[in-house]
Coordinates of C-alpha atoms and ligand atoms in Angstrom, one line a residue:
M9 CA -20.6 26.4 15.0
A10 CA -19.7 26.7 11.3
A11 CA -16.0 26.2 12.1
D12 CA -16.9 23.1 14.2
G13 CA -18.9 21.7 11.2
Q14 CA -15.9 22.2 9.0
R15 CA -13.6 20.5 11.4
M16 CA -16.0 17.6 11.8
K17 CA -16.2 17.2 8.0
A18 CA -12.4 17.2 7.8
V19 CA -12.2 14.5 10.5
F20 CA -14.5 12.2 8.5
S21 CA -12.4 12.7 5.4
L22 CA -9.4 11.1 7.0
P23 CA -7.5 8.6 4.8
R24 CA -9.0 5.1 4.4
S25 CA -6.6 2.3 5.0
V26 CA -8.7 -0.4 3.3
R27 CA -11.3 -0.1 0.5
W28 CA -13.5 -2.7 -1.2
V29 CA -14.7 -1.3 -4.5
S30 CA -16.8 -3.4 -6.9
G31 CA -15.3 -6.6 -5.8
E32 CA -11.7 -5.3 -5.7
L33 CA -9.5 -4.8 -2.6
Y34 CA -7.3 -1.7 -2.2
I35 CA -5.0 -0.9 0.7
L36 CA -3.1 2.3 1.4
D37 CA 0.5 1.3 1.5
Q38 CA 1.5 2.5 5.0
T39 CA 5.2 1.6 4.5
Q40 CA 5.4 4.6 2.1
I41 CA 3.5 7.2 4.2
P42 CA 4.3 10.2 4.4
S43 CA 6.7 10.3 1.4
H44 CA 4.2 8.7 -1.0
I45 CA 0.4 8.2 -0.7
V46 CA -0.4 5.2 -2.8
E47 CA -3.0 2.6 -2.8
E48 CA -2.2 -0.9 -3.9
R49 CA -4.7 -3.3 -5.4
Q50 CA -4.5 -6.7 -3.7
Q51 CA -5.0 -9.6 -6.1
S52 CA -4.4 -12.8 -4.2
V53 CA -4.5 -14.2 -0.7
E54 CA -0.7 -14.5 -0.9
Q55 CA -0.4 -10.8 -1.7
V56 CA -2.7 -10.0 1.3
W57 CA -0.6 -12.2 3.6
D58 CA 2.5 -10.4 2.5
S59 CA 1.0 -6.9 2.9
I60 CA -0.1 -7.7 6.4
K61 CA 3.3 -9.3 7.3
R62 CA 5.2 -6.3 5.9
L63 CA 2.9 -3.8 7.6
K64 CA 1.7 -2.3 4.3
V65 CA -1.6 -2.6 6.1
R66 CA -1.4 -2.6 9.9
G67 CA -3.2 -1.8 13.1
A68 CA -5.3 -4.6 14.8
P69 CA -8.8 -3.7 13.4
A70 CA -7.4 -2.9 9.9
I71 CA -5.7 -6.2 9.5
G72 CA -8.9 -7.9 10.6
I73 CA -10.9 -6.1 7.9
T74 CA -8.2 -6.8 5.3
G75 CA -8.1 -10.5 6.3
A76 CA -11.9 -10.8 5.8
Y77 CA -11.7 -9.2 2.3
G78 CA -8.6 -11.1 1.5
L79 CA -10.4 -14.4 1.9
L80 CA -12.7 -13.3 -0.9
L81 CA -9.9 -13.0 -3.4
G82 CA -9.6 -16.1 -5.4
L83 CA -12.8 -17.6 -3.9
K84 CA -15.0 -16.0 -6.4
D85 CA -13.4 -18.2 -9.1
M86 CA -14.2 -21.3 -7.0
T87 CA -18.0 -21.0 -6.9
G88 CA -18.2 -24.0 -9.2
L89 CA -17.0 -26.3 -6.3
S90 CA -19.3 -28.2 -4.1
A91 CA -20.2 -26.4 -0.9
D92 CA -18.0 -28.7 1.2
R93 CA -14.9 -28.2 -1.0
F94 CA -15.6 -24.4 -1.2
I95 CA -15.7 -24.2 2.6
G96 CA -12.6 -26.3 2.8
E97 CA -10.8 -23.8 0.5
L98 CA -12.0 -21.0 2.6
E99 CA -10.7 -22.6 5.8
R100 CA -7.3 -23.3 4.2
R101 CA -7.0 -19.6 3.3
A102 CA -8.1 -18.5 6.7
D103 CA -5.5 -20.6 8.4
F104 CA -2.9 -19.3 6.1
L105 CA -3.8 -15.6 6.5
N106 CA -3.9 -16.1 10.3
T107 CA -0.1 -16.9 10.3
A108 CA 0.8 -13.4 8.9
R109 CA 0.8 -11.8 12.4
P110 CA 0.2 -13.5 15.7
T111 CA -0.4 -10.8 18.3
A112 CA -3.4 -8.8 17.2
V113 CA -6.4 -10.9 17.8
N114 CA -8.6 -9.0 15.4
L115 CA -7.2 -10.9 12.5
K116 CA -8.0 -14.3 14.0
W117 CA -11.4 -12.9 15.1
A118 CA -12.4 -11.6 11.6
L119 CA -11.2 -14.8 9.9
A120 CA -13.2 -17.0 12.3
R121 CA -16.2 -14.9 11.8
M122 CA -16.0 -15.4 8.0
V123 CA -15.6 -19.2 8.4
K124 CA -18.5 -19.3 10.8
R125 CA -20.7 -17.5 8.4
A126 CA -19.8 -20.0 5.6
R127 CA -20.4 -23.0 7.9
E128 CA -23.9 -21.6 8.7
C129 CA -24.7 -21.7 5.0
K130 CA -23.9 -25.4 4.7
G131 CA -26.2 -27.1 2.1
K132 CA -26.4 -23.9 0.0
D133 CA -24.8 -23.4 -3.3
S134 CA -21.2 -22.1 -3.3
T135 CA -22.2 -18.9 -5.2
I136 CA -24.7 -18.2 -2.4
I137 CA -22.1 -18.9 0.2
Y138 CA -19.7 -16.5 -1.5
N139 CA -22.3 -13.7 -1.5
H140 CA -22.9 -14.3 2.2
L141 CA -19.1 -14.0 2.7
V142 CA -19.1 -10.6 0.9
E143 CA -21.9 -9.4 3.1
E144 CA -20.0 -10.6 6.2
A145 CA -16.8 -8.8 5.2
L146 CA -18.7 -5.6 4.5
Q147 CA -20.4 -5.9 7.9
I148 CA -17.1 -6.4 9.7
H149 CA -15.9 -3.2 8.0
D150 CA -19.0 -1.2 8.6
E151 CA -19.3 -2.4 12.2
D152 CA -15.7 -1.2 12.9
K153 CA -16.6 2.3 11.7
K154 CA -19.5 2.4 14.3
L155 CA -17.4 1.0 17.1
C156 CA -14.6 3.6 16.5
R157 CA -17.2 6.4 16.5
R158 CA -18.6 5.2 19.8
I159 CA -15.1 4.8 21.3
G160 CA -14.5 8.4 20.2
E161 CA -17.6 9.6 21.8
H162 CA -16.9 7.9 25.2
G163 CA -13.2 8.9 25.1
A164 CA -14.0 12.5 24.2
K165 CA -15.5 13.0 27.7
L166 CA -12.0 12.6 29.1
I167 CA -10.7 15.5 27.1
D168 CA -10.8 19.2 28.2
N169 CA -9.7 22.3 26.4
G170 CA -6.0 22.9 26.5
M171 CA -5.0 19.3 27.5
G172 CA -1.8 17.7 26.4
I173 CA -2.3 14.1 25.3
L174 CA 0.4 11.6 24.6
T175 CA 0.0 8.6 22.3
H176 CA 2.2 5.8 21.1
C177 CA 2.4 4.1 17.7
N178 CA -0.6 4.6 15.5
A179 CA -4.1 3.8 16.7
G180 CA -5.7 6.2 14.3
A181 CA -7.6 6.2 11.1
L182 CA -4.9 4.3 9.4
A183 CA -5.1 1.4 11.9
V184 CA -8.8 0.9 11.5
S185 CA -11.8 1.6 9.2
E186 CA -12.2 5.2 10.2
L187 CA -11.2 7.6 13.0
G188 CA -9.2 5.1 15.0
T189 CA -9.3 3.9 18.6
A190 CA -6.8 5.9 20.6
L191 CA -7.1 8.9 18.2
A192 CA -10.9 8.7 17.9
P193 CA -11.6 10.7 21.1
I194 CA -9.1 13.3 20.0
Y195 CA -10.7 13.6 16.5
I196 CA -14.2 13.9 18.1
A197 CA -13.0 16.6 20.6
H198 CA -11.1 18.4 17.9
G199 CA -14.2 18.4 15.6
R200 CA -16.1 20.1 18.5
G201 CA -13.6 22.8 18.7
V202 CA -11.8 21.5 21.8
R203 CA -8.1 22.6 21.6
V204 CA -5.6 19.9 22.4
R205 CA -1.9 19.3 21.9
V206 CA -1.0 15.8 21.0
Y207 CA 2.5 14.4 21.7
A208 CA 3.2 11.5 19.3
D209 CA 6.0 9.1 20.3
E210 CA 8.0 8.3 17.1
T211 CA 7.8 4.6 17.9
R212 CA 11.0 2.8 17.0
P213 CA 11.8 0.7 15.1
L214 CA 9.2 1.3 12.4
L215 CA 8.2 4.8 13.3
Q216 CA 4.5 4.4 13.1
G217 CA 4.1 7.5 15.4
A218 CA 6.4 9.7 13.3
R219 CA 5.3 8.5 9.9
L220 CA 1.6 7.8 10.4
T221 CA 0.2 9.4 13.6
A222 CA 1.9 12.8 13.1
W223 CA 0.8 12.7 9.4
E224 CA -2.8 11.8 9.9
L225 CA -3.3 14.3 12.8
Q226 CA -1.7 17.0 10.6
Q227 CA -4.1 16.2 7.8
V228 CA -7.0 17.5 9.8
G229 CA -5.3 20.3 11.7
V230 CA -4.8 18.7 15.1
N231 CA -1.9 20.3 16.9
V232 CA 0.7 17.6 17.0
T233 CA 4.3 17.5 18.4
L234 CA 6.5 14.7 17.5
I235 CA 8.9 13.3 20.2
C236 CA 11.4 10.5 20.2
D237 CA 10.3 7.6 22.5
N238 CA 13.0 8.3 25.0
M239 CA 11.8 11.9 25.5
A240 CA 8.4 10.8 26.9
A241 CA 9.4 10.8 30.6
H242 CA 11.0 14.2 30.3
I243 CA 8.0 15.8 28.5
I244 CA 5.7 14.3 31.1
S245 CA 7.9 15.5 34.0
Q246 CA 7.5 19.0 32.6
G247 CA 3.8 18.9 33.2
L248 CA 2.9 19.0 29.5
V249 CA 0.8 15.8 29.4
N250 CA -2.5 15.4 31.2
L251 CA -3.6 12.2 29.6
I252 CA -2.2 9.2 27.8
I253 CA -4.2 7.2 25.3
V254 CA -2.9 4.2 23.4
G255 CA -4.5 1.4 21.3
A256 CA -4.4 -2.4 21.8
D257 CA -3.6 -5.5 19.8
R258 CA -5.1 -7.9 22.3
V259 CA -6.7 -7.4 25.7
A260 CA -6.6 -10.5 27.9
A261 CA -9.6 -11.5 30.1
N262 CA -7.9 -9.9 33.1
G263 CA -7.4 -6.6 31.4
D264 CA -3.6 -7.0 30.6
V265 CA -2.9 -5.3 27.3
A266 CA -0.7 -6.2 24.4
N267 CA 0.2 -3.2 22.4
K268 CA 3.2 -1.8 20.4
I269 CA 6.6 -2.2 22.1
G270 CA 7.2 0.7 24.4
T271 CA 3.6 0.9 25.7
M272 CA 4.4 -0.8 29.0
G273 CA 7.3 1.7 29.6
L274 CA 4.9 4.5 29.1
A275 CA 2.4 3.1 31.5
I276 CA 5.1 2.7 34.2
I277 CA 6.2 6.4 33.6
S278 CA 2.5 7.5 33.8
R279 CA 2.1 5.8 37.2
H280 CA 5.3 7.6 38.5
F281 CA 3.9 10.9 37.5
S282 CA 0.2 10.1 38.3
I283 CA -0.9 10.7 34.7
P284 CA -4.1 8.8 33.7
F285 CA -3.3 6.0 31.2
Y286 CA -6.1 4.8 29.0
V287 CA -6.3 2.0 26.4
A288 CA -8.9 2.4 23.6
C289 CA -10.2 -0.7 21.9
P290 CA -13.3 -2.3 20.4
Y291 CA -14.7 -5.7 21.6
S292 CA -13.0 -7.4 18.7
T293 CA -9.7 -6.8 20.5
I294 CA -10.8 -8.4 23.7
D295 CA -9.8 -12.0 23.9
F296 CA -11.7 -13.8 26.7
S297 CA -10.1 -17.1 25.8
T298 CA -6.7 -15.7 26.9
P299 CA -6.8 -15.4 30.7
K300 CA -3.8 -13.1 31.2
G301 CA -1.2 -11.2 29.2
S302 CA 1.7 -13.6 29.7
K303 CA -0.2 -16.1 27.5
I304 CA -0.2 -13.7 24.5
I305 CA 2.2 -14.6 21.8
I306 CA 4.5 -11.6 21.1
E307 CA 5.6 -11.3 17.5
E308 CA 9.3 -11.1 17.0
R309 CA 10.3 -9.3 13.8
E310 CA 13.4 -9.1 11.6
E311 CA 16.7 -7.9 13.1
A312 CA 17.1 -5.5 10.1
E313 CA 14.2 -3.3 11.5
V314 CA 16.5 -2.5 14.4
T315 CA 19.9 -2.4 12.7
H316 CA 18.6 -0.1 10.0
C317 CA 16.5 3.0 9.8
G318 CA 15.0 3.0 6.4
S319 CA 17.9 2.2 4.0
C320 CA 20.5 3.6 6.5
T321 CA 22.6 1.2 8.7
V322 CA 22.6 2.3 12.3
A323 CA 24.4 -0.6 14.0
P324 CA 27.6 -2.6 13.6
E325 CA 27.3 -5.6 11.4
G326 CA 26.9 -8.9 13.4
V327 CA 25.6 -7.2 16.6
L328 CA 23.1 -9.3 18.6
V329 CA 19.6 -7.9 18.2
R330 CA 16.1 -8.4 19.7
N331 CA 13.0 -7.1 18.0
P332 CA 9.8 -7.9 19.9
A333 CA 7.0 -5.9 18.2
F334 CA 4.7 -5.7 21.2
D335 CA 4.8 -5.7 25.0
I336 CA 2.3 -6.5 27.8
T337 CA 1.1 -3.7 30.0
P338 CA -0.1 -5.2 33.3
N339 CA -3.8 -4.3 34.1
E340 CA -2.9 -2.5 37.4
L341 CA -1.2 0.3 35.4
I342 CA -4.3 1.0 33.3
T343 CA -6.7 3.7 34.4
G344 CA -9.5 2.5 32.1
L345 CA -10.3 0.8 28.8
I346 CA -12.2 3.0 26.5
T347 CA -14.6 0.8 24.6
E348 CA -17.8 1.2 22.5
R349 CA -19.7 0.2 25.7
G350 CA -18.2 3.0 27.7
I351 CA -15.1 3.3 29.9
I352 CA -14.3 0.1 31.8
R353 CA -12.5 0.5 35.1
P354 CA -10.8 -2.0 37.4
P355 CA -11.3 -4.7 38.5
Y356 CA -11.1 -5.7 34.8
D357 CA -11.7 -9.4 35.1
S358 CA -15.2 -8.9 36.4
N359 CA -16.0 -5.6 34.8
L360 CA -15.0 -6.7 31.3
R361 CA -17.2 -9.7 31.6
K362 CA -20.1 -7.7 32.8
A363 CA -19.8 -5.2 29.9
F364 CA -19.3 -7.8 27.3
E365 CA -21.2 -10.7 28.9
E366 CA -22.6 -12.3 25.7
K367 CA -19.2 -12.1 23.9
A368 CA -17.5 -13.6 26.9
M369 CA -19.9 -16.5 27.0
K370 CA -19.2 -17.4 23.3
E371 CA -15.4 -17.8 23.9
Ligands
MRU412 O1 2.8 -3.3 14.4 P1 1.6 -2.4 14.2 O2 1.9 -1.1 13.6 O3 0.4 -3.1 13.5 O4 1.1 -2.1 15.7 C1 -0.1 -1.4 15.9 C2 -0.4 -1.1 17.3 O5 0.3 -1.5 18.2 C3 -1.7 -0.4 17.6 O6 -1.6 0.4 18.7 C4 -2.9 -1.4 17.8 O7 -2.9 -2.3 16.7 C5 -4.1 -0.7 17.8 S1 -4.7 0.0 16.3 C6 -6.2 0.6 16.6

């Protein structure tokens, strides 16, 4: 019991990707982990845009939270403006931040929530509107912690002692406010003394699995084994994996899932070997206004991410390159969606709407 308490304490002292302290915004620079653990203070909307674009802060919920705080930067010096002009400045900044990354819907969702809150304050003084915006950003952040905890509780029911669990990219503490989505069930189970072995796909090209997932699991003593992406089928074929859990950047109304490139391949492999394939996500990742996965915009990133590994060149100069950052896993390959409202099973179009009825109505 004492050991479980210690483990649980460790789990809740995982690194924080985003912090708002006395009106200042700090992010943990994830491009430097695990070599350097450094926080960077964000001082302008432009800097926040750049940090999101360059993946200094990344993971769908974390970029939503950062976007909300990012809006506050600069606006606090504008409280002398009329309410209309103040809201206009806010909307301009929201539109700008929204261009940083197109696939994860949480960024758009959080920015829209901030704009809505400001519009509801129409007629009030700009200082009051600003204070409401601070409150909204703090609420978005705090709510995410609760959502992750609930996802963890529901997902932990899938985990038994001695299981091998495979995950892709990083959907852990670094990608959210606390705990993670895909990793939350693992942390909760680990905190309760359930022994698991996690296989972390390295996740080329930017190695979020190797650099971030392996690192954060190690921090709290979860047994983690790093594998290259192309080893997953072999490891699964050896009977070492009982469960796959990944995160999501956007879930369409029919349950199709956009997540880090390579997720779909993993889902196809899991079907071949009859391994349950779960996607963990909060409601802020579900986009009822997008009917199916093919309508989701897939971010294409710079060629250099593929032709280089860190500062090392790994491809001949001039070679043609593609670098889609995400792919779409068809809903029929997904065993269940682990959400704060429980595990949603197929058929997703009707079951997602039932579980999130009031959210679906608003879209
Ligand atoms: O490009 P990234 O590192 O932001 O991609 C992150 C992912 O694909 C995660 O799985 C997803 O955002 C869920 S994070 C809880």
